[in-house]
Coordinates of C-alpha atoms in Angstrom, one line a residue:
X12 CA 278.9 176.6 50.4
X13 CA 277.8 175.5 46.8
X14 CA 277.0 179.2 45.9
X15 CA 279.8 179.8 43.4
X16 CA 279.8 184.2 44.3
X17 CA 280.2 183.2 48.2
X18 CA 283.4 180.7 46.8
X19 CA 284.8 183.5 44.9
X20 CA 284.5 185.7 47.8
X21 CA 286.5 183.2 50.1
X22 CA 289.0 182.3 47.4
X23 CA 289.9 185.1 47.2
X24 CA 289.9 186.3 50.5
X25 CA 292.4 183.1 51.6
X26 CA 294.6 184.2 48.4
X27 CA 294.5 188.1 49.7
X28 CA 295.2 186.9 53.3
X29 CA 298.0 184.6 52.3
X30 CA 300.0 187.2 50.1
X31 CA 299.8 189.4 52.7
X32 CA 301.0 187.5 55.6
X33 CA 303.8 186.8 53.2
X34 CA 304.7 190.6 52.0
X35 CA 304.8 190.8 56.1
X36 CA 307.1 188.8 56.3
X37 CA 309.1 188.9 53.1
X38 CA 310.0 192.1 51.1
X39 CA 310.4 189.9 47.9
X40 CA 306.8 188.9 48.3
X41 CA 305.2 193.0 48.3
X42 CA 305.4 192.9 44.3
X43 CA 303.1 189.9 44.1
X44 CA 301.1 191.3 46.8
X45 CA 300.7 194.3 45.2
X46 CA 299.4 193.0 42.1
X47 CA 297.2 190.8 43.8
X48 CA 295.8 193.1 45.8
X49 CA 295.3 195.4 42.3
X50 CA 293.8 192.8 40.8
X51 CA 290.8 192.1 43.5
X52 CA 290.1 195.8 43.9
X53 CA 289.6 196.2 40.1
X54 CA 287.2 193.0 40.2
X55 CA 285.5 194.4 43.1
X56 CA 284.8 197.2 41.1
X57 CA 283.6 195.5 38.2
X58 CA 281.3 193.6 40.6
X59 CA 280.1 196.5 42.1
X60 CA 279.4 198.4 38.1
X61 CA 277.5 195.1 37.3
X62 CA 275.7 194.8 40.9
X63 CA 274.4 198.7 40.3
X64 CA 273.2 198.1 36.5
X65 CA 271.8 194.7 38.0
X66 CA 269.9 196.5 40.7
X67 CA 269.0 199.3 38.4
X68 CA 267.3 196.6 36.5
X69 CA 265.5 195.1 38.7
X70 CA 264.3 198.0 40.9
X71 CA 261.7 198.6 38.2
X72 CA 259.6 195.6 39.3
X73 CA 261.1 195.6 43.0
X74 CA 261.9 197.4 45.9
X75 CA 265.2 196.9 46.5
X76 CA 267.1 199.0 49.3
X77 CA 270.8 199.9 49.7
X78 CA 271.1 197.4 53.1
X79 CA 269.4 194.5 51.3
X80 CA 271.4 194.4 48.1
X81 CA 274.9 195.3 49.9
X82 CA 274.5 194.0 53.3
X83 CA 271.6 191.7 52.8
X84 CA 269.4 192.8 55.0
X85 CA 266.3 191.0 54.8
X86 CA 266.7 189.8 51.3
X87 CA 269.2 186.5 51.7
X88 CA 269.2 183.4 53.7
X89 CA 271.2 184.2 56.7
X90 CA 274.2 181.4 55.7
X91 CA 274.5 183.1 52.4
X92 CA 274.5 186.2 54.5
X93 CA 276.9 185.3 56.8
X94 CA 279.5 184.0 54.8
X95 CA 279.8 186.8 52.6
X96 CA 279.7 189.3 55.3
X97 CA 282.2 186.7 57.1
X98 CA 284.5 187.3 54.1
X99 CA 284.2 191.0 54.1
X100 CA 285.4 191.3 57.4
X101 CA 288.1 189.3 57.4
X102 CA 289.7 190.9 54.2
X103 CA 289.1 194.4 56.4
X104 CA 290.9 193.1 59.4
X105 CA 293.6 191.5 57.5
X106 CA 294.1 194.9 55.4
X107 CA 294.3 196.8 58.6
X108 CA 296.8 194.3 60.5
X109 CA 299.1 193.8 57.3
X110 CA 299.2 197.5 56.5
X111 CA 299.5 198.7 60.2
X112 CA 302.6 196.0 60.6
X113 CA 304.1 197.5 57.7
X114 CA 303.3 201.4 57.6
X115 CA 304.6 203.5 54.7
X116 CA 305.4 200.7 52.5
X117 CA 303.5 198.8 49.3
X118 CA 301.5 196.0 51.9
X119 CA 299.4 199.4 52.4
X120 CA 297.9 198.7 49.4
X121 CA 295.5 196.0 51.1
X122 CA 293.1 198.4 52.3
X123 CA 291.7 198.5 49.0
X124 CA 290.5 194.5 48.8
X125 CA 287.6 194.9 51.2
X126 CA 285.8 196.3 47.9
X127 CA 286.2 193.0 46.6
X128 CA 283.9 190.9 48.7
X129 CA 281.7 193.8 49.2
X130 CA 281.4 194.1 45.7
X131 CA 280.7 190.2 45.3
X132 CA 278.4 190.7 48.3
X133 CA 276.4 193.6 46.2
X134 CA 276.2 191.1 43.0
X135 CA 275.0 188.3 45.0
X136 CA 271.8 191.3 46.3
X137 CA 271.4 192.7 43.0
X138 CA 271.3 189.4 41.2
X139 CA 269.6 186.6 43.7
X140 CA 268.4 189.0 46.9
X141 CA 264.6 188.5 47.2
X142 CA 262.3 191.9 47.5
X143 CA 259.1 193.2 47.6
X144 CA 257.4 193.9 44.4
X145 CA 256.2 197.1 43.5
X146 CA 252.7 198.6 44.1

């Protein structure tokens, strides 16, 4: 996919799902798993801030729903769509997996990376989703 949000979204989705199968495996590897998995939350935030103010933007001229900027419901081509929705679920089935192998301990920290590609998901609506004008 030449979309460079949906390449983010899977980069670092692969890098999320391969610290994690390592921290699984290997207790040296929870401290790099834990930052990584810091690290993508925090960026999923800030993609989330800047898909809101984005939205907020363009909802003057548009209609723009909660569905179609962060599930992209009507307003992206359904590859685009699929792909980052794709990426989204695998992060929350990895998160679940990882953490549910390893209860009670740092890999737990996981479940906080789905917000990453949801987040990169919401920029992608906010920024390039296609809506109705306003009346």
């Amino acid at each position: 996919m030449d979309d460079p949000l949906v390449r983010a979204s899977w980069a670092g989705t692969a890098v999320f799902t391969a610290v994690s199968v390592l921290a699984v495996a290997s207790h040296t590897a929870r401290a790099a798993a834990v930052a990584v998995d810091l690290v993508l939350f925090l960026a999923g935030i800030v993609a989330f801030l800047v898909a809101l103010a984005r939205a907020i933007g363009r909802s003057r001229q548009e209609l723009l729903t909660l569905p179609g900027v962060f599930f992209l419901q009507d307003s992206a081509p359904q590859t685009v769509r699929r792909h980052l929705l794709a990426s989204v679920a695998v992060e929350v089935v990895v998160a679940f997996v990882t953490a549910g192998l390893r209860p009670y301990t740092s890999v737990a920290f996981g479940i906080l990376v789905p917000v990453y590609a949801l987040g990169l998901t919401g920029l992608w609506g906010a920024a390039r989703g296609r809506y109705e004008a306003r009346g």
